Amino acid sequence: MKRRVVITGMGAVSPLGPDLVSTWAAVRQGKSGVGPITLFDASTFPCRIAAEVRDSALDPLTGQERRLAKYLNRGARFGMAASRMAMADAGLGPGADAPTRLGVAVGSSGSRPDLKSLGFICRTLTEPGRGPAALDPVGFLSRASSTGASILAIVHNAQGPTLNVSTACAASAQAIAAAFRIIQRGDADLMISGGFDSMICELDVLGFSLVGALSTRNAEPQKASRPFDRDRDGFVLGEGAAVVILEERAHALARGAKIHAELAGYGTTMNAYRMTDSPPDGGGAVQAMEAALADAGVRPSDVSYINAHGTSTAGNDRSETAAIKRVFGDYAYQVPVSSTKSMTGHLIAAAGALELVFCVCSLRDQIVPPTINYENPDPRCDLDYVPLQARPVAVGVALSNSFAFGGNNASLVVRAHR
């Protein structure tokens, strides 16, 4: 018999708030976290808006965190804060009760140097008498995608399986799926899992702009992210982190842990189609959702809410709509589907984890988040996208979708614990 996996802790840092309580309250109210870019001078960029986290909202680093601070890029800093919140919510301290049975699985993209740092590196490498020996290795380590997972393991004394997933927009969902399987196999009893990211920098905003992925609705930042709307023109970059504590059910019950929900199943596939486009018919997204439902042992009609990938790009939203119709048939028109990226922007590697947390909050509060800015329906996106306002719904099973640049797909199923 498979070991059951439950969620006993949650933490988040987002453009909507410094913690999960404030973030979820803003989601329920349909607030947008999008505004002008302040992290660098974007005045000459086609896209000048993003969903930024306010630095002042983060608690100061403490103890061992401070000693490791030099290795933390901006995204990992958010991940540190979210992991601390999740561990506290789960009632766990460093190492829990057995460090070798506690692991880490997170999704992140690492970070790129800003233009000032890049210029310094180039000058140092080319100036006579300087060269590579004059550069600090800490900068290299802080930008590596694997560093964040290692630092979380050090801070929380997690000596079990530790891994970092870097598959763009599917990264944290796939990391949570990996953590789920690690516990099911018996290789760990507890996993710190989720994702963190910050790609609001010159090189990343330029890159996404060059492939035509970002909204240029600069005059109306809070109206820019509009998934499934006829007038959508691209996604809005966000940043932040979300972390969940996954725990083997018997282990959680034995220590009297508060159980938020059960992670019941997942599916992950690859489109093998194009780097930036999703197959018009849904492609691998169909197989990912079907695999997740089968793994969880639930029927499509059992699902009471879908948190869509819903990026606000023309191709993704139509492809995901087509995929949902193929999986759910006529029931696709009855199940509420919403995109919280309309409020948070796209957190890239952290998106799947944050959206899974929103699904758990929906299970707890029996309410589903809205898709804000859904004002002008696209005839090819004709499902119930919970427009503009949150809605009371009896949620027993929720499905969270994460479909990435490059073609990676991941779907997670979470249900009320029983």
Short mmCIF file of C-alpha atoms in Angstrom, two decimals:
data_model
loop_
_atom_site.label_atom_id
_atom_site.label_comp_id
_atom_site.label_asym_id
_atom_site.label_seq_id
_atom_site.Cartn_x
_atom_site.Cartn_y
_atom_site.Cartn_z
CA MET A 1 0.00 0.00 0.00
CA LYS A 2 1.27 3.47 -0.88
CA ARG A 3 2.22 5.75 1.97
CA ARG A 4 -0.16 8.70 2.07
CA VAL A 5 1.28 12.21 1.97
CA VAL A 6 -0.26 15.21 3.71
CA ILE A 7 0.55 18.92 3.91
CA THR A 8 1.27 20.07 7.47
CA GLY A 9 2.91 23.45 6.88
CA MET A 10 2.69 26.31 4.40
CA GLY A 11 4.51 29.59 3.88
CA ALA A 12 4.57 32.22 1.15
CA VAL A 13 6.14 35.52 0.15
CA SER A 14 4.48 37.19 -2.83
CA PRO A 15 3.80 40.49 -4.57
CA LEU A 16 0.52 40.51 -2.63
CA GLY A 17 2.04 40.24 0.85
CA PRO A 18 4.96 39.19 3.04
CA ASP A 19 3.24 36.03 4.27
CA LEU A 20 0.50 33.60 3.39
CA VAL A 21 -2.20 35.27 5.49
CA SER A 22 -1.84 38.63 3.75
CA THR A 23 -1.32 37.04 0.33
CA TRP A 24 -4.45 34.89 0.55
CA ALA A 25 -6.51 37.81 1.88
CA ALA A 26 -5.48 39.87 -1.16
CA VAL A 27 -6.32 36.99 -3.51
CA ARG A 28 -9.78 36.65 -1.99
CA GLN A 29 -10.30 40.38 -2.49
CA GLY A 30 -9.14 40.26 -6.10
CA LYS A 31 -6.22 42.64 -5.63
CA SER A 32 -3.41 43.05 -8.15
CA GLY A 33 0.26 43.08 -7.19
CA VAL A 34 1.41 44.54 -10.51
CA GLY A 35 3.05 47.95 -10.82
CA PRO A 36 5.94 49.80 -12.49
CA ILE A 37 9.34 48.08 -12.31
CA THR A 38 11.49 49.62 -9.58
CA LEU A 39 14.29 47.05 -9.33
CA PHE A 40 16.09 48.56 -12.32
CA ASP A 41 15.61 51.37 -14.82
CA ALA A 42 13.18 49.88 -17.33
CA SER A 43 12.33 53.17 -19.05
CA THR A 44 13.69 52.01 -22.43
CA PHE A 45 12.22 48.49 -22.27
CA PRO A 46 9.04 47.51 -24.13
CA CYS A 47 7.71 46.03 -20.86
CA ARG A 48 8.07 48.33 -17.86
CA ILE A 49 5.80 46.57 -15.38
CA ALA A 50 6.11 43.60 -13.01
CA ALA A 51 4.72 42.16 -9.79
CA GLU A 52 7.49 42.89 -7.29
CA VAL A 53 7.86 41.85 -3.65
CA ARG A 54 8.41 44.76 -1.30
CA ASP A 55 11.81 44.29 0.35
CA SER A 56 10.64 46.08 3.49
CA ALA A 57 8.08 43.34 4.06
CA LEU A 58 10.68 40.66 4.77
CA ASP A 59 11.81 39.86 8.30
CA PRO A 60 15.54 40.28 9.00
CA LEU A 61 17.72 37.20 8.65
CA THR A 62 18.52 35.51 11.94
CA GLY A 63 21.31 33.31 13.28
CA GLN A 64 22.66 30.87 10.75
CA GLU A 65 20.66 32.55 7.99
CA ARG A 66 22.75 35.69 8.45
CA ARG A 67 25.98 33.73 8.13
CA LEU A 68 24.77 32.25 4.85
CA ALA A 69 23.31 35.50 3.52
CA LYS A 70 26.15 36.13 1.08
CA TYR A 71 25.09 33.03 -0.85
CA LEU A 72 21.44 34.07 -1.15
CA ASN A 73 20.24 35.59 -4.40
CA ARG A 74 16.98 37.56 -4.28
CA GLY A 75 14.77 34.57 -5.05
CA ALA A 76 16.51 32.35 -2.50
CA ARG A 77 16.01 35.09 0.09
CA PHE A 78 12.27 34.75 -0.47
CA GLY A 79 12.58 30.97 -0.28
CA MET A 80 14.36 31.21 3.06
CA ALA A 81 11.55 33.31 4.50
CA ALA A 82 8.80 31.05 3.14
CA SER A 83 10.52 27.90 4.43
CA ARG A 84 10.83 29.42 7.89
CA MET A 85 7.09 30.17 7.87
CA ALA A 86 6.21 26.68 6.65
CA MET A 87 8.33 24.94 9.28
CA ALA A 88 6.80 27.10 12.02
CA ASP A 89 3.30 26.37 10.69
CA ALA A 90 4.09 22.65 10.84
CA GLY A 91 5.38 22.95 14.40
CA LEU A 92 8.83 21.72 13.42
CA GLY A 93 12.33 22.81 14.39
CA PRO A 94 15.65 22.21 12.62
CA GLY A 95 16.07 18.56 11.76
CA ALA A 96 12.55 17.78 12.96
CA ASP A 97 12.79 14.58 15.03
CA ALA A 98 15.21 12.81 12.67
CA PRO A 99 17.41 14.92 10.35
CA THR A 100 18.13 12.04 7.96
CA ARG A 101 14.38 11.57 7.41
CA LEU A 102 13.90 15.26 6.49
CA GLY A 103 14.66 16.31 2.90
CA VAL A 104 14.39 19.30 0.57
CA ALA A 105 12.99 19.49 -2.97
CA VAL A 106 12.57 22.93 -4.50
CA GLY A 107 12.23 24.58 -7.88
CA SER A 108 14.25 27.66 -8.80
CA SER A 109 15.86 29.32 -11.78
CA GLY A 110 18.95 30.71 -10.10
CA SER A 111 19.70 34.31 -11.04
CA ARG A 112 21.46 36.36 -13.67
CA PRO A 113 23.86 39.24 -12.90
CA ASP A 114 22.45 42.74 -13.29
CA LEU A 115 24.09 44.94 -15.92
CA LYS A 116 26.28 46.70 -13.36
CA SER A 117 27.65 43.37 -12.07
CA LEU A 118 28.02 42.01 -15.59
CA GLY A 119 30.00 45.09 -16.60
CA PHE A 120 32.28 44.67 -13.59
CA ILE A 121 32.91 41.01 -14.45
CA CYS A 122 33.74 41.86 -18.07
CA ARG A 123 36.11 44.68 -17.09
CA THR A 124 37.85 42.55 -14.47
CA LEU A 125 38.43 39.72 -16.93
CA THR A 126 39.92 42.02 -19.56
CA GLU A 127 41.92 44.52 -17.49
CA PRO A 128 45.69 43.87 -17.46
CA GLY A 129 46.93 42.40 -14.19
CA ARG A 130 43.50 41.29 -12.97
CA GLY A 131 41.67 38.41 -14.65
CA PRO A 132 39.67 35.53 -13.09
CA ALA A 133 41.67 35.49 -9.84
CA ALA A 134 40.32 38.94 -9.00
CA LEU A 135 36.69 37.80 -9.00
CA ASP A 136 34.81 36.65 -5.90
CA PRO A 137 33.51 33.04 -6.12
CA VAL A 138 30.58 33.96 -3.87
CA GLY A 139 28.87 35.70 -6.79
CA PHE A 140 29.01 32.51 -8.82
CA LEU A 141 27.60 30.41 -5.98
CA SER A 142 24.79 32.86 -5.22
CA ARG A 143 23.59 32.73 -8.83
CA ALA A 144 23.63 28.93 -9.18
CA SER A 145 20.17 27.36 -9.31
CA SER A 146 21.23 24.61 -6.90
CA THR A 147 22.44 26.87 -4.09
CA GLY A 148 19.03 27.67 -2.62
CA ALA A 149 18.15 24.02 -1.97
CA SER A 150 21.49 23.46 -0.26
CA ILE A 151 21.09 26.49 1.97
CA LEU A 152 17.57 25.48 3.01
CA ALA A 153 18.94 22.05 3.91
CA ILE A 154 21.74 23.59 5.99
CA VAL A 155 19.48 26.02 7.85
CA HIS A 156 16.83 23.40 8.62
CA ASN A 157 19.35 20.57 9.23
CA ALA A 158 17.71 18.46 6.54
CA GLN A 159 20.03 15.53 5.90
CA GLY A 160 17.69 13.46 3.73
CA PRO A 161 17.20 13.58 -0.06
CA THR A 162 17.80 17.09 -1.40
CA LEU A 163 17.27 18.28 -4.96
CA ASN A 164 16.64 21.36 -7.06
CA VAL A 165 14.43 21.32 -10.14
CA SER A 166 14.96 23.90 -12.89
CA THR A 167 12.23 23.40 -15.47
CA ALA A 168 10.99 26.97 -15.79
CA CYS A 169 7.29 27.42 -15.00
CA ALA A 170 6.79 23.77 -13.97
CA ALA A 171 9.78 23.66 -11.60
CA SER A 172 8.16 23.94 -8.19
CA ALA A 173 5.22 21.71 -9.14
CA GLN A 174 7.67 19.05 -10.32
CA ALA A 175 9.74 19.53 -7.16
CA ILE A 176 6.64 18.93 -5.04
CA ALA A 177 5.85 15.87 -7.16
CA ALA A 178 9.37 14.54 -6.57
CA ALA A 179 9.06 15.14 -2.83
CA PHE A 180 5.69 13.35 -2.86
CA ARG A 181 7.25 10.26 -4.46
CA ILE A 182 10.26 10.33 -2.11
CA ILE A 183 7.91 10.09 0.87
CA GLN A 184 5.72 7.47 -0.82
CA ARG A 185 8.80 5.31 -1.46
CA GLY A 186 9.81 5.55 2.18
CA ASP A 187 13.04 7.49 1.57
CA ALA A 188 11.92 10.33 3.87
CA ASP A 189 9.09 11.11 6.28
CA LEU A 190 9.17 14.89 5.81
CA MET A 191 10.08 17.09 2.84
CA ILE A 192 10.49 20.84 2.68
CA SER A 193 9.23 21.51 -0.84
CA GLY A 194 8.13 24.34 -3.09
CA GLY A 195 9.86 27.01 -5.09
CA PHE A 196 11.30 30.50 -5.23
CA ASP A 197 12.27 32.83 -8.03
CA SER A 198 13.06 36.39 -9.02
CA MET A 199 13.61 37.09 -12.70
CA ILE A 200 12.81 40.81 -12.62
CA CYS A 201 16.18 41.95 -13.95
CA GLU A 202 17.44 43.47 -17.17
CA LEU A 203 18.52 40.26 -18.88
CA ASP A 204 15.36 38.28 -18.10
CA VAL A 205 12.88 41.05 -18.87
CA LEU A 206 14.75 41.65 -22.13
CA GLY A 207 14.74 37.94 -22.97
CA PHE A 208 11.03 37.45 -22.35
CA SER A 209 10.33 40.66 -24.29
CA LEU A 210 12.34 39.46 -27.28
CA VAL A 211 10.21 36.31 -27.56
CA GLY A 212 7.05 38.40 -27.30
CA ALA A 213 5.89 36.85 -24.03
CA LEU A 214 5.40 39.93 -21.84
CA SER A 215 2.50 42.35 -21.67
CA THR A 216 3.24 45.91 -22.76
CA ARG A 217 0.15 47.40 -21.14
CA ASN A 218 2.45 49.77 -19.25
CA ALA A 219 -0.11 52.53 -18.74
CA GLU A 220 -2.45 50.19 -16.83
CA PRO A 221 -0.23 47.85 -14.79
CA GLN A 222 -3.02 46.36 -12.71
CA LYS A 223 -5.00 45.56 -15.86
CA ALA A 224 -2.08 43.95 -17.69
CA SER A 225 -2.39 40.34 -16.51
CA ARG A 226 -5.72 39.19 -17.94
CA PRO A 227 -5.78 35.43 -18.49
CA PHE A 228 -8.38 34.10 -20.93
CA ASP A 229 -9.53 37.64 -21.77
CA ARG A 230 -9.84 38.55 -25.45
CA ASP A 231 -7.51 41.56 -25.03
CA ARG A 232 -4.64 39.79 -23.27
CA ASP A 233 -1.22 40.58 -24.70
CA GLY A 234 1.24 38.57 -22.62
CA PHE A 235 2.13 37.69 -19.06
CA VAL A 236 3.52 39.87 -16.28
CA LEU A 237 6.66 38.74 -14.47
CA GLY A 238 6.27 38.20 -10.75
CA GLU A 239 8.60 37.04 -8.00
CA GLY A 240 8.36 35.36 -4.62
CA ALA A 241 8.27 31.95 -2.98
CA ALA A 242 5.97 29.30 -1.59
CA VAL A 243 6.96 26.32 0.53
CA VAL A 244 4.93 23.40 1.84
CA ILE A 245 5.87 20.76 4.38
CA LEU A 246 4.96 17.35 3.00
CA GLU A 247 4.69 14.61 5.60
CA GLU A 248 3.87 10.93 5.67
CA ARG A 249 0.35 10.74 7.09
CA ALA A 250 1.03 8.27 9.93
CA HIS A 251 4.05 10.33 10.98
CA ALA A 252 1.92 13.49 11.07
CA LEU A 253 -0.85 11.83 13.07
CA ALA A 254 1.64 10.35 15.54
CA ARG A 255 2.99 13.77 16.46
CA GLY A 256 -0.44 15.42 16.51
CA ALA A 257 0.29 17.69 13.56
CA LYS A 258 -2.30 19.97 12.04
CA ILE A 259 -3.12 18.57 8.59
CA HIS A 260 -4.10 21.16 5.97
CA ALA A 261 -4.85 18.73 3.14
CA GLU A 262 -3.72 15.56 1.42
CA LEU A 263 -1.52 15.66 -1.67
CA ALA A 264 -3.18 12.85 -3.58
CA GLY A 265 -1.43 12.58 -6.94
CA TYR A 266 0.51 14.16 -9.75
CA GLY A 267 1.22 13.83 -13.44
CA THR A 268 4.14 15.21 -15.41
CA THR A 269 4.77 15.09 -19.16
CA MET A 270 6.67 16.78 -21.98
CA ASN A 271 5.13 18.34 -25.09
CA ALA A 272 8.21 17.88 -27.31
CA TYR A 273 6.62 20.55 -29.51
CA ARG A 274 8.19 24.02 -29.44
CA MET A 275 10.21 26.06 -26.95
CA THR A 276 7.72 28.91 -26.48
CA ASP A 277 4.35 27.62 -27.73
CA SER A 278 1.90 25.06 -26.40
CA PRO A 279 0.22 22.59 -28.78
CA PRO A 280 -3.16 24.04 -29.84
CA ASP A 281 -4.94 20.81 -28.89
CA GLY A 282 -3.51 20.76 -25.36
CA GLY A 283 -0.85 18.16 -26.08
CA GLY A 284 1.03 16.94 -23.03
CA ALA A 285 -1.16 18.99 -20.69
CA VAL A 286 -3.95 16.49 -21.34
CA GLN A 287 -1.74 13.56 -20.34
CA ALA A 288 -0.44 15.42 -17.27
CA MET A 289 -3.95 16.06 -15.94
CA GLU A 290 -5.12 12.54 -16.74
CA ALA A 291 -2.08 11.05 -15.02
CA ALA A 292 -2.59 13.22 -11.94
CA LEU A 293 -6.24 12.22 -11.62
CA ALA A 294 -5.39 8.54 -12.10
CA ASP A 295 -2.59 8.74 -9.54
CA ALA A 296 -4.99 10.31 -7.04
CA GLY A 297 -7.73 7.80 -7.81
CA VAL A 298 -10.31 10.49 -8.58
CA ARG A 299 -12.63 10.98 -11.53
CA PRO A 300 -12.76 14.24 -13.48
CA SER A 301 -16.23 14.87 -12.05
CA ASP A 302 -14.77 14.71 -8.51
CA VAL A 303 -12.72 17.87 -9.12
CA SER A 304 -14.38 20.97 -7.70
CA TYR A 305 -11.76 23.60 -8.67
CA ILE A 306 -8.95 23.98 -11.20
CA ASN A 307 -6.18 26.51 -10.61
CA ALA A 308 -5.13 27.04 -14.22
CA HIS A 309 -1.64 27.79 -15.46
CA GLY A 310 -3.40 30.69 -17.20
CA THR A 311 -0.50 32.94 -18.15
CA SER A 312 -2.38 35.61 -20.14
CA THR A 313 -0.66 34.72 -23.41
CA ALA A 314 -2.79 34.05 -26.46
CA GLY A 315 -1.48 30.56 -27.14
CA ASN A 316 -1.24 29.17 -23.61
CA ASP A 317 -4.74 30.15 -22.54
CA ARG A 318 -6.34 28.62 -25.62
CA SER A 319 -4.23 25.47 -25.38
CA GLU A 320 -5.03 24.98 -21.69
CA THR A 321 -8.73 25.55 -22.33
CA ALA A 322 -8.64 22.90 -25.06
CA ALA A 323 -6.79 20.50 -22.76
CA ILE A 324 -9.31 20.93 -19.94
CA LYS A 325 -12.16 20.22 -22.35
CA ARG A 326 -10.46 17.03 -23.56
CA VAL A 327 -9.93 15.76 -20.01
CA PHE A 328 -13.21 16.85 -18.43
CA GLY A 329 -15.63 16.62 -21.37
CA ASP A 330 -18.98 18.32 -20.73
CA TYR A 331 -18.05 18.73 -17.05
CA ALA A 332 -15.39 21.26 -18.15
CA TYR A 333 -18.18 23.83 -18.41
CA GLN A 334 -19.29 23.20 -14.82
CA VAL A 335 -16.03 23.16 -12.86
CA PRO A 336 -14.69 26.60 -11.79
CA VAL A 337 -11.33 27.41 -13.42
CA SER A 338 -9.34 30.48 -12.40
CA SER A 339 -5.89 31.96 -12.89
CA THR A 340 -4.37 33.62 -9.84
CA LYS A 341 -1.57 34.92 -12.10
CA SER A 342 -4.05 37.68 -12.90
CA MET A 343 -3.15 39.00 -9.42
CA THR A 344 0.34 37.70 -8.60
CA GLY A 345 1.91 37.83 -12.03
CA HIS A 346 3.95 34.83 -13.16
CA LEU A 347 6.42 33.67 -10.51
CA ILE A 348 8.04 31.28 -13.02
CA ALA A 349 9.76 28.55 -10.94
CA ALA A 350 7.74 29.48 -7.84
CA ALA A 351 4.36 29.64 -9.60
CA GLY A 352 3.28 26.02 -9.15
CA ALA A 353 4.02 25.96 -5.44
CA LEU A 354 2.14 29.19 -4.74
CA GLU A 355 -0.83 28.03 -6.77
CA LEU A 356 -0.92 24.69 -4.94
CA VAL A 357 -1.02 26.62 -1.67
CA PHE A 358 -3.96 28.62 -3.03
CA CYS A 359 -5.73 25.33 -3.78
CA VAL A 360 -5.21 24.22 -0.18
CA CYS A 361 -6.61 27.55 1.05
CA SER A 362 -9.63 27.01 -1.22
CA LEU A 363 -10.20 23.60 0.38
CA ARG A 364 -9.97 25.13 3.83
CA ASP A 365 -12.14 28.20 3.25
CA GLN A 366 -14.53 26.72 0.66
CA ILE A 367 -13.96 29.62 -1.70
CA VAL A 368 -12.25 29.80 -5.10
CA PRO A 369 -10.13 32.76 -6.23
CA PRO A 370 -11.18 34.97 -9.12
CA THR A 371 -9.59 35.66 -12.47
CA ILE A 372 -9.41 39.43 -12.30
CA ASN A 373 -9.42 41.51 -15.51
CA TYR A 374 -11.50 38.88 -17.31
CA GLU A 375 -13.78 41.44 -18.93
CA ASN A 376 -13.99 40.58 -22.64
CA PRO A 377 -14.47 36.86 -23.30
CA ASP A 378 -12.37 35.15 -25.95
CA PRO A 379 -14.72 32.90 -27.97
CA ARG A 380 -12.06 30.15 -27.85
CA CYS A 381 -11.75 30.46 -24.06
CA ASP A 382 -15.31 29.75 -23.00
CA LEU A 383 -15.13 28.02 -19.61
CA ASP A 384 -16.16 29.35 -16.19
CA TYR A 385 -13.09 31.39 -15.24
CA VAL A 386 -14.61 32.84 -12.03
CA PRO A 387 -14.49 36.39 -13.40
CA LEU A 388 -13.56 39.35 -11.21
CA GLN A 389 -14.74 38.11 -7.80
CA ALA A 390 -13.98 35.15 -5.54
CA ARG A 391 -16.83 32.67 -5.22
CA PRO A 392 -18.04 30.36 -2.43
CA VAL A 393 -17.72 26.78 -3.68
CA ALA A 394 -17.85 23.42 -1.91
CA VAL A 395 -14.28 22.36 -2.72
CA GLY A 396 -13.31 18.77 -1.95
CA VAL A 397 -10.72 18.11 -4.65
CA ALA A 398 -8.59 20.70 -6.47
CA LEU A 399 -6.28 20.41 -9.47
CA SER A 400 -3.32 22.75 -10.01
CA ASN A 401 -1.72 23.07 -13.46
CA SER A 402 1.81 24.25 -14.32
CA PHE A 403 2.84 24.23 -17.98
CA ALA A 404 6.30 25.55 -18.81
CA PHE A 405 8.35 27.20 -21.50
CA GLY A 406 10.17 24.35 -23.21
CA GLY A 407 7.20 22.01 -22.87
CA ASN A 408 7.34 20.58 -19.33
CA ASN A 409 3.88 19.97 -17.84
CA ALA A 410 2.91 19.18 -14.26
CA SER A 411 -0.48 18.75 -12.59
CA LEU A 412 -1.04 18.21 -8.87
CA VAL A 413 -4.18 16.94 -7.13
CA VAL A 414 -4.93 17.97 -3.57
CA ARG A 415 -7.96 16.99 -1.53
CA ALA A 416 -9.47 17.47 1.89
CA HIS A 417 -7.89 15.15 4.44
CA ARG A 418 -10.08 12.37 5.71
#
